[in-house]
Amino acid sequence: MGEFAVPVLREETMSNGFTIPILGGERRRQVLNEVLKFKMRPDDVIVATYPKAGTTWLQEIVWLICNNADTALARKVKLTDRYDWVEGGEYRPTEGFKKLDSRPMERTRFIKTHLPFQLLPTELQNEAIGKLIYVARNPKDNCVSFYHFLRMHKTAHEPGTLNEFTERFYRGNVPRGSWFDHVEKYWQISQERRSNMHIVLYENMQRNCKEEIRILAKFLEKDLSETQIDIIANHCAFDNMKDNDSVNFSHFVAAGVFDDSVSKFMRKGQVGDWKNHFTVSQNQEFDDVLRKKTKDWTLKFDFE
Ligand code: PPS
């Protein structure tokens, strides 16, 4: 983890012509090009998100739905060992698609990604293969959460002030590119043609977690009892996940990658925390950008 110097964010064009700002370096570009060629398996389960949309929360829920609500095992084996981050080789050469390729054929592979749809494995872009769950979060809270994450991440790109970061968030000049493009593309695909794709909204999870778990279980074709749903919802409540070393990334703090004296990975876990960060005029500006960029969207978000 600590083996790379703080990298620089640069626009790079991938082998399929898609352009995205990535943390500079030829090796990272190569990794993303290799991901395009990654071979999927029919029972792969993929959790895809724009960074800080609720990935960890949904990863834990999805894994428990697929594993009989076995919270004892979930506590024993870290989430980062139960899921492989398909583009993780960008950060650690031994992670990612290489590790996924070595996973036994008879076991479901759990995959996490923050890649925009256009950079998913080409096979997954073209075919309804595996189960793809996309998590989206309202952009104001998503932006604030991303900002705090980058502040405390010692090897990530420096976010500058919140004002500077928000400007770059509008332009998509942040790791993983534009929130607007990311969410819009996955949403369009889910509406058009994906029988194997399900969208989860962070705010709906907050409003009625058990109902969202039921819907997810149906999508994943798993039968859960009401008791199991209760167990999962309780295990995955923010205060419980915050104190659970299997999911709270405390090992990244111990390894010196995250500085939790600056901000915590499990920071607030709320809808509407943006109100504690944006001034009235900053919020107006955000609303203006949002109106322009999402005027044709049928997908709507709750902001509080
Ligand atoms: S990452 O690094 O992209 O994988 O981060 P990600 O997991 O997507 O996002 C982290 C934010 O999700 C919040 N979180 C939760 N909210 C509610 N309930 C639960 N159980 C939960 N677990 C994680 C986490 O606190 C981060 O949001 P903020 O707003 O920064 O608190």
Tab-separated table of C-alpha atoms and ligand atoms in Angstrom:
chain	number	residue	atom	x	y	z
A	1	MET	CA	0.000	0.000	0.000
A	2	GLY	CA	2.460	2.700	0.970
A	3	GLU	CA	4.761	1.740	-1.917
A	4	PHE	CA	3.582	4.402	-4.379
A	5	ALA	CA	4.363	8.118	-4.260
A	6	VAL	CA	1.324	10.444	-4.244
A	7	PRO	CA	0.267	10.301	-7.899
A	8	VAL	CA	-1.000	12.983	-10.257
A	9	LEU	CA	-4.468	12.914	-11.869
A	10	ARG	CA	-4.250	12.925	-15.697
A	11	GLU	CA	-6.691	12.503	-18.586
A	12	GLU	CA	-5.916	9.177	-20.265
A	13	THR	CA	-7.499	7.466	-23.247
A	14	MET	CA	-8.095	3.743	-22.949
A	15	SER	CA	-7.764	1.177	-25.734
A	16	ASN	CA	-11.503	1.417	-26.524
A	17	GLY	CA	-11.267	5.208	-26.976
A	18	PHE	CA	-12.899	6.119	-23.640
A	19	THR	CA	-11.181	9.004	-21.859
A	20	ILE	CA	-11.031	9.391	-18.085
A	21	PRO	CA	-8.839	11.148	-15.518
A	22	ILE	CA	-6.746	8.545	-13.754
A	23	LEU	CA	-3.960	8.726	-11.262
A	24	GLY	CA	-1.085	9.118	-13.682
A	25	GLY	CA	1.254	6.374	-14.715
A	26	GLU	CA	1.492	3.990	-17.645
A	27	ARG	CA	1.021	0.959	-15.382
A	28	ARG	CA	-2.375	2.202	-14.224
A	29	ARG	CA	-3.511	2.779	-17.809
A	30	GLN	CA	-2.340	-0.729	-18.697
A	31	VAL	CA	-4.320	-2.205	-15.800
A	32	LEU	CA	-7.534	-0.528	-16.962
A	33	ASN	CA	-6.940	-1.768	-20.500
A	34	GLU	CA	-6.462	-5.289	-19.125
A	35	VAL	CA	-9.744	-4.999	-17.193
A	36	LEU	CA	-11.529	-4.497	-20.527
A	37	LYS	CA	-10.376	-8.002	-21.509
A	38	PHE	CA	-11.335	-9.616	-18.177
A	39	LYS	CA	-13.303	-12.867	-18.558
A	40	MET	CA	-16.580	-12.916	-16.631
A	41	ARG	CA	-18.301	-15.991	-15.185
A	42	PRO	CA	-22.096	-16.477	-15.233
A	43	ASP	CA	-22.456	-16.482	-11.443
A	44	ASP	CA	-20.252	-13.432	-10.774
A	45	VAL	CA	-21.824	-10.833	-8.483
A	46	ILE	CA	-20.629	-7.287	-9.166
A	47	VAL	CA	-21.189	-4.224	-6.985
A	48	ALA	CA	-20.465	-1.097	-9.047
A	49	THR	CA	-20.537	2.470	-7.769
A	50	TYR	CA	-19.168	5.935	-8.186
A	51	PRO	CA	-16.713	6.239	-5.247
A	52	LYS	CA	-18.346	7.017	-1.878
A	53	ALA	CA	-21.878	6.139	-2.948
A	54	GLY	CA	-22.300	3.393	-0.347
A	55	THR	CA	-20.168	0.634	-1.875
A	56	THR	CA	-19.042	-0.929	1.404
A	57	TRP	CA	-22.559	-0.940	2.843
A	58	LEU	CA	-24.012	-2.657	-0.205
A	59	GLN	CA	-21.089	-5.045	-0.543
A	60	GLU	CA	-21.722	-6.314	2.979
A	61	ILE	CA	-25.475	-6.609	2.427
A	62	VAL	CA	-25.108	-8.375	-0.919
A	63	TRP	CA	-22.524	-10.807	0.458
A	64	LEU	CA	-24.764	-11.668	3.427
A	65	ILE	CA	-27.790	-12.173	1.173
A	66	CYS	CA	-25.731	-14.612	-0.910
A	67	ASN	CA	-24.297	-16.382	2.158
A	68	ASN	CA	-27.320	-17.173	4.317
A	69	ALA	CA	-26.852	-14.115	6.521
A	70	ASP	CA	-23.699	-15.694	7.980
A	71	THR	CA	-22.592	-12.701	10.047
A	72	ALA	CA	-20.062	-14.794	12.003
A	73	LEU	CA	-18.134	-15.555	8.816
A	74	ALA	CA	-18.541	-11.967	7.639
A	75	ARG	CA	-16.916	-10.778	10.873
A	76	LYS	CA	-14.106	-13.296	10.552
A	77	VAL	CA	-13.090	-12.629	6.936
A	78	LYS	CA	-12.471	-9.019	5.950
A	79	LEU	CA	-14.687	-7.562	3.238
A	80	THR	CA	-11.555	-6.785	1.215
A	81	ASP	CA	-10.818	-10.550	1.200
A	82	ARG	CA	-14.391	-11.532	0.339
A	83	TYR	CA	-14.552	-9.160	-2.645
A	84	ASP	CA	-11.955	-8.503	-5.319
A	85	TRP	CA	-11.652	-5.031	-6.737
A	86	VAL	CA	-11.400	-5.729	-10.456
A	87	GLU	CA	-9.283	-2.615	-11.150
A	88	GLY	CA	-7.390	-3.027	-7.847
A	89	GLY	CA	-4.158	-3.825	-9.727
A	90	GLU	CA	-3.982	-0.096	-10.354
A	91	TYR	CA	-2.988	0.265	-6.719
A	92	ARG	CA	-1.445	-3.097	-5.792
A	93	PRO	CA	-0.035	-5.301	-8.529
A	94	THR	CA	-1.199	-8.534	-6.865
A	95	GLU	CA	-4.838	-7.412	-6.558
A	96	GLY	CA	-7.683	-7.202	-9.023
A	97	PHE	CA	-8.367	-9.252	-12.111
A	98	LYS	CA	-5.316	-11.490	-11.610
A	99	LYS	CA	-6.610	-12.540	-8.187
A	100	LEU	CA	-10.113	-12.963	-9.620
A	101	ASP	CA	-8.802	-15.289	-12.327
A	102	SER	CA	-7.348	-17.537	-9.623
A	103	ARG	CA	-10.624	-17.823	-7.658
A	104	PRO	CA	-12.067	-21.378	-7.743
A	105	MET	CA	-14.597	-21.986	-10.514
A	106	GLU	CA	-17.158	-23.540	-8.166
A	107	ARG	CA	-17.448	-20.476	-5.891
A	108	THR	CA	-19.339	-17.265	-6.653
A	109	ARG	CA	-16.913	-14.415	-7.188
A	110	PHE	CA	-17.779	-11.133	-5.487
A	111	ILE	CA	-16.440	-8.186	-7.446
A	112	LYS	CA	-16.296	-4.514	-6.582
A	113	THR	CA	-15.670	-1.729	-9.071
A	114	HIS	CA	-15.780	2.049	-9.321
A	115	LEU	CA	-15.244	2.022	-13.074
A	116	PRO	CA	-17.614	3.874	-15.362
A	117	PHE	CA	-19.767	1.482	-17.405
A	118	GLN	CA	-17.630	2.084	-20.518
A	119	LEU	CA	-14.563	0.685	-18.743
A	120	LEU	CA	-16.174	-2.456	-17.334
A	121	PRO	CA	-14.965	-5.721	-18.846
A	122	THR	CA	-16.145	-5.556	-22.480
A	123	GLU	CA	-17.974	-8.855	-22.043
A	124	LEU	CA	-20.012	-7.369	-19.181
A	125	GLN	CA	-20.770	-4.257	-21.240
A	126	ASN	CA	-22.050	-6.374	-24.129
A	127	GLU	CA	-23.837	-9.239	-22.393
A	128	ALA	CA	-26.220	-9.750	-19.497
A	129	ILE	CA	-23.694	-11.923	-17.640
A	130	GLY	CA	-23.560	-12.258	-13.841
A	131	LYS	CA	-25.541	-10.004	-11.510
A	132	LEU	CA	-24.651	-6.324	-11.614
A	133	ILE	CA	-25.756	-4.078	-8.754
A	134	TYR	CA	-25.169	-0.343	-9.124
A	135	VAL	CA	-25.386	1.955	-6.103
A	136	ALA	CA	-26.061	5.670	-6.563
A	137	ARG	CA	-26.133	8.449	-3.976
A	138	ASN	CA	-27.307	12.049	-4.248
A	139	PRO	CA	-24.445	14.091	-5.699
A	140	LYS	CA	-24.186	16.626	-2.876
A	141	ASP	CA	-23.581	14.015	-0.174
A	142	ASN	CA	-21.514	11.955	-2.619
A	143	CYS	CA	-19.284	14.959	-3.330
A	144	VAL	CA	-18.814	15.806	0.371
A	145	SER	CA	-18.031	12.196	1.269
A	146	PHE	CA	-15.512	11.949	-1.605
A	147	TYR	CA	-13.837	15.166	-0.474
A	148	HIS	CA	-13.319	13.906	3.081
A	149	PHE	CA	-12.125	10.537	1.821
A	150	LEU	CA	-9.451	12.134	-0.374
A	151	ARG	CA	-8.338	14.335	2.533
A	152	MET	CA	-7.605	11.346	4.726
A	153	HIS	CA	-6.248	9.031	1.975
A	154	LYS	CA	-2.493	9.460	2.061
A	155	THR	CA	-1.718	8.167	-1.436
A	156	ALA	CA	-4.738	9.576	-3.280
A	157	HIS	CA	-5.021	12.782	-5.209
A	158	GLU	CA	-5.126	15.937	-3.037
A	159	PRO	CA	-8.653	17.413	-3.052
A	160	GLY	CA	-7.677	21.011	-2.164
A	161	THR	CA	-10.421	23.022	-0.445
A	162	LEU	CA	-14.043	21.861	-0.589
A	163	ASN	CA	-14.735	24.754	-2.966
A	164	GLU	CA	-11.929	23.672	-5.294
A	165	PHE	CA	-12.952	20.051	-5.100
A	166	THR	CA	-16.610	20.838	-5.835
A	167	GLU	CA	-15.578	22.792	-8.956
A	168	ARG	CA	-13.603	19.771	-10.137
A	169	PHE	CA	-16.472	17.447	-9.213
A	170	TYR	CA	-18.738	19.450	-11.580
A	171	ARG	CA	-16.195	19.149	-14.383
A	172	GLY	CA	-15.503	15.480	-13.688
A	173	ASN	CA	-11.834	16.195	-13.046
A	174	VAL	CA	-11.704	13.793	-10.083
A	175	PRO	CA	-10.794	10.116	-9.716
A	176	ARG	CA	-13.296	8.038	-11.747
A	177	GLY	CA	-14.433	11.083	-13.716
A	178	SER	CA	-17.812	12.765	-13.834
A	179	TRP	CA	-20.459	11.696	-11.315
A	180	PHE	CA	-23.078	12.840	-13.843
A	181	ASP	CA	-21.736	10.689	-16.684
A	182	HIS	CA	-21.109	7.707	-14.395
A	183	VAL	CA	-24.622	7.602	-12.926
A	184	GLU	CA	-26.402	8.531	-16.157
A	185	LYS	CA	-24.772	5.762	-18.168
A	186	TYR	CA	-25.493	2.985	-15.642
A	187	TRP	CA	-29.049	4.275	-15.261
A	188	GLN	CA	-29.621	4.303	-19.039
A	189	ILE	CA	-28.252	0.797	-19.409
A	190	SER	CA	-30.406	-0.492	-16.563
A	191	GLN	CA	-33.498	1.017	-18.226
A	192	GLU	CA	-32.718	-0.146	-21.730
A	193	ARG	CA	-31.671	-3.706	-21.706
A	194	ARG	CA	-30.318	-5.216	-18.547
A	195	SER	CA	-32.157	-8.157	-17.090
A	196	ASN	CA	-29.111	-8.748	-14.876
A	197	MET	CA	-28.827	-5.239	-13.525
A	198	HIS	CA	-30.325	-3.643	-10.425
A	199	ILE	CA	-29.980	-0.054	-9.205
A	200	VAL	CA	-29.959	0.761	-5.492
A	201	LEU	CA	-30.268	4.296	-4.153
A	202	TYR	CA	-28.367	5.113	-0.948
A	203	GLU	CA	-31.247	7.272	0.274
A	204	ASN	CA	-33.760	4.428	-0.187
A	205	MET	CA	-31.472	2.191	1.851
A	206	GLN	CA	-31.556	4.769	4.614
A	207	ARG	CA	-35.344	5.096	4.433
A	208	ASN	CA	-36.237	1.410	4.373
A	209	CYS	CA	-33.255	-0.880	4.533
A	210	LYS	CA	-35.247	-4.092	5.079
A	211	GLU	CA	-37.443	-3.492	2.041
A	212	GLU	CA	-34.367	-2.833	-0.113
A	213	ILE	CA	-32.797	-6.057	1.213
A	214	ARG	CA	-35.960	-7.948	0.206
A	215	ILE	CA	-35.812	-6.472	-3.303
A	216	LEU	CA	-32.120	-7.269	-3.580
A	217	ALA	CA	-32.651	-10.854	-2.406
A	218	LYS	CA	-35.280	-11.330	-5.105
A	219	PHE	CA	-32.919	-9.916	-7.719
A	220	LEU	CA	-30.155	-12.249	-6.497
A	221	GLU	CA	-32.619	-15.180	-6.481
A	222	LYS	CA	-32.047	-15.945	-2.791
A	223	ASP	CA	-34.757	-16.932	-0.351
A	224	LEU	CA	-34.348	-15.187	2.980
A	225	SER	CA	-36.497	-15.521	6.075
A	226	GLU	CA	-37.690	-12.381	7.847
A	227	THR	CA	-35.315	-13.286	10.681
A	228	GLN	CA	-32.385	-13.324	8.261
A	229	ILE	CA	-33.465	-9.962	6.843
A	230	ASP	CA	-33.546	-8.563	10.384
A	231	ILE	CA	-30.082	-9.977	11.073
A	232	ILE	CA	-28.622	-8.425	7.905
A	233	ALA	CA	-30.257	-5.028	8.490
A	234	ASN	CA	-29.004	-4.941	12.059
A	235	HIS	CA	-25.480	-6.115	11.194
A	236	CYS	CA	-25.289	-3.468	8.437
A	237	ALA	CA	-26.637	-0.517	10.432
A	238	PHE	CA	-24.098	2.316	10.318
A	239	ASP	CA	-23.201	2.206	14.028
A	240	ASN	CA	-22.553	-1.525	13.829
A	241	MET	CA	-20.501	-1.363	10.646
A	242	LYS	CA	-18.516	1.551	12.070
A	243	ASP	CA	-17.297	-0.683	14.925
A	244	ASN	CA	-16.778	-3.794	12.814
A	245	ASP	CA	-13.106	-4.209	11.851
A	246	SER	CA	-14.062	-6.567	9.042
A	247	VAL	CA	-15.678	-3.712	7.094
A	248	ASN	CA	-14.519	-0.385	8.562
A	249	PHE	CA	-11.105	-0.310	6.866
A	250	SER	CA	-9.247	-0.057	10.186
A	251	HIS	CA	-6.524	-2.209	8.581
A	252	PHE	CA	-5.912	0.634	6.088
A	253	VAL	CA	-5.446	2.991	9.042
A	254	ALA	CA	-3.041	0.506	10.653
A	255	ALA	CA	-1.147	0.221	7.358
A	256	GLY	CA	-0.759	3.993	7.204
A	257	VAL	CA	-2.875	4.457	4.065
A	258	PHE	CA	-5.775	6.247	5.774
A	259	ASP	CA	-5.252	8.952	8.393
A	260	ASP	CA	-8.313	8.701	10.611
A	261	SER	CA	-7.250	11.727	12.632
A	262	VAL	CA	-8.183	13.733	9.489
A	263	SER	CA	-11.442	11.905	8.680
A	264	LYS	CA	-12.851	8.417	9.173
A	265	PHE	CA	-13.823	5.916	6.469
A	266	MET	CA	-17.117	5.374	8.317
A	267	ARG	CA	-17.567	9.107	8.696
A	268	LYS	CA	-21.258	10.037	9.193
A	269	GLY	CA	-23.380	7.744	7.051
A	270	GLN	CA	-26.211	10.255	6.704
A	271	VAL	CA	-28.444	11.750	4.062
A	272	GLY	CA	-28.190	15.559	4.013
A	273	ASP	CA	-24.758	16.055	5.601
A	274	TRP	CA	-24.001	18.384	2.639
A	275	LYS	CA	-26.007	21.028	4.527
A	276	ASN	CA	-23.211	21.179	7.091
A	277	HIS	CA	-20.709	21.951	4.328
A	278	PHE	CA	-22.204	24.154	1.612
A	279	THR	CA	-23.014	27.825	2.056
A	280	VAL	CA	-26.291	29.119	0.595
A	281	SER	CA	-24.508	30.393	-2.526
A	282	GLN	CA	-22.468	27.186	-2.955
A	283	ASN	CA	-25.695	25.232	-2.718
A	284	GLN	CA	-27.361	27.462	-5.294
A	285	GLU	CA	-24.448	26.921	-7.638
A	286	PHE	CA	-24.679	23.141	-7.100
A	287	ASP	CA	-28.419	23.283	-7.859
A	288	ASP	CA	-27.743	25.242	-11.066
A	289	VAL	CA	-25.180	22.704	-12.254
A	290	LEU	CA	-27.501	19.866	-11.314
A	291	ARG	CA	-30.452	21.395	-13.160
A	292	LYS	CA	-28.419	21.812	-16.334
A	293	LYS	CA	-26.716	18.444	-16.286
A	294	THR	CA	-29.686	16.318	-15.235
A	295	LYS	CA	-32.555	18.117	-16.973
A	296	ASP	CA	-33.515	15.038	-19.023
A	297	TRP	CA	-33.053	12.489	-16.234
A	298	THR	CA	-35.921	10.346	-15.031
A	299	LEU	CA	-33.769	9.259	-12.071
A	300	LYS	CA	-34.431	11.528	-9.087
A	301	PHE	CA	-32.587	11.764	-5.760
A	302	ASP	CA	-33.590	12.681	-2.241
A	303	PHE	CA	-31.301	15.255	-0.665
A	304	GLU	CA	-32.531	15.076	2.909
B	1	PPS	S1	-15.586	3.616	-1.222
B	1	PPS	O1	-14.247	4.004	-0.705
B	1	PPS	O2	-15.873	4.304	-2.492
B	1	PPS	O3	-15.767	2.183	-1.316
B	1	PPS	O4	-16.593	4.213	-0.121
B	1	PPS	P1	-18.134	3.839	-0.009
B	1	PPS	O5	-18.279	2.637	0.826
B	1	PPS	O6	-18.783	3.860	-1.338
B	1	PPS	O7	-18.722	5.097	0.748
B	1	PPS	C1	-18.440	5.425	2.084
B	1	PPS	C2	-19.612	6.224	2.552
B	1	PPS	O8	-20.683	5.314	2.876
B	1	PPS	C3	-21.020	5.464	4.241
B	1	PPS	N1	-21.446	4.201	4.817
B	1	PPS	C4	-22.683	3.984	5.317
B	1	PPS	N2	-23.770	4.770	5.357
B	1	PPS	C5	-24.880	4.251	5.961
B	1	PPS	N3	-24.941	3.024	6.500
B	1	PPS	C6	-23.863	2.209	6.483
B	1	PPS	N4	-23.913	0.996	7.029
B	1	PPS	C7	-22.678	2.683	5.853
B	1	PPS	N5	-21.447	2.151	5.648
B	1	PPS	C8	-20.719	3.094	5.029
B	1	PPS	C9	-19.744	5.995	4.875
B	1	PPS	O9	-19.968	6.547	6.146
B	1	PPS	C10	-19.325	7.017	3.820
B	1	PPS	O10	-20.203	8.139	3.772
B	1	PPS	P2	-19.947	9.493	4.589
B	1	PPS	O11	-21.012	10.442	4.110
B	1	PPS	O12	-18.567	9.966	4.234
B	1	PPS	O13	-20.101	9.161	6.025
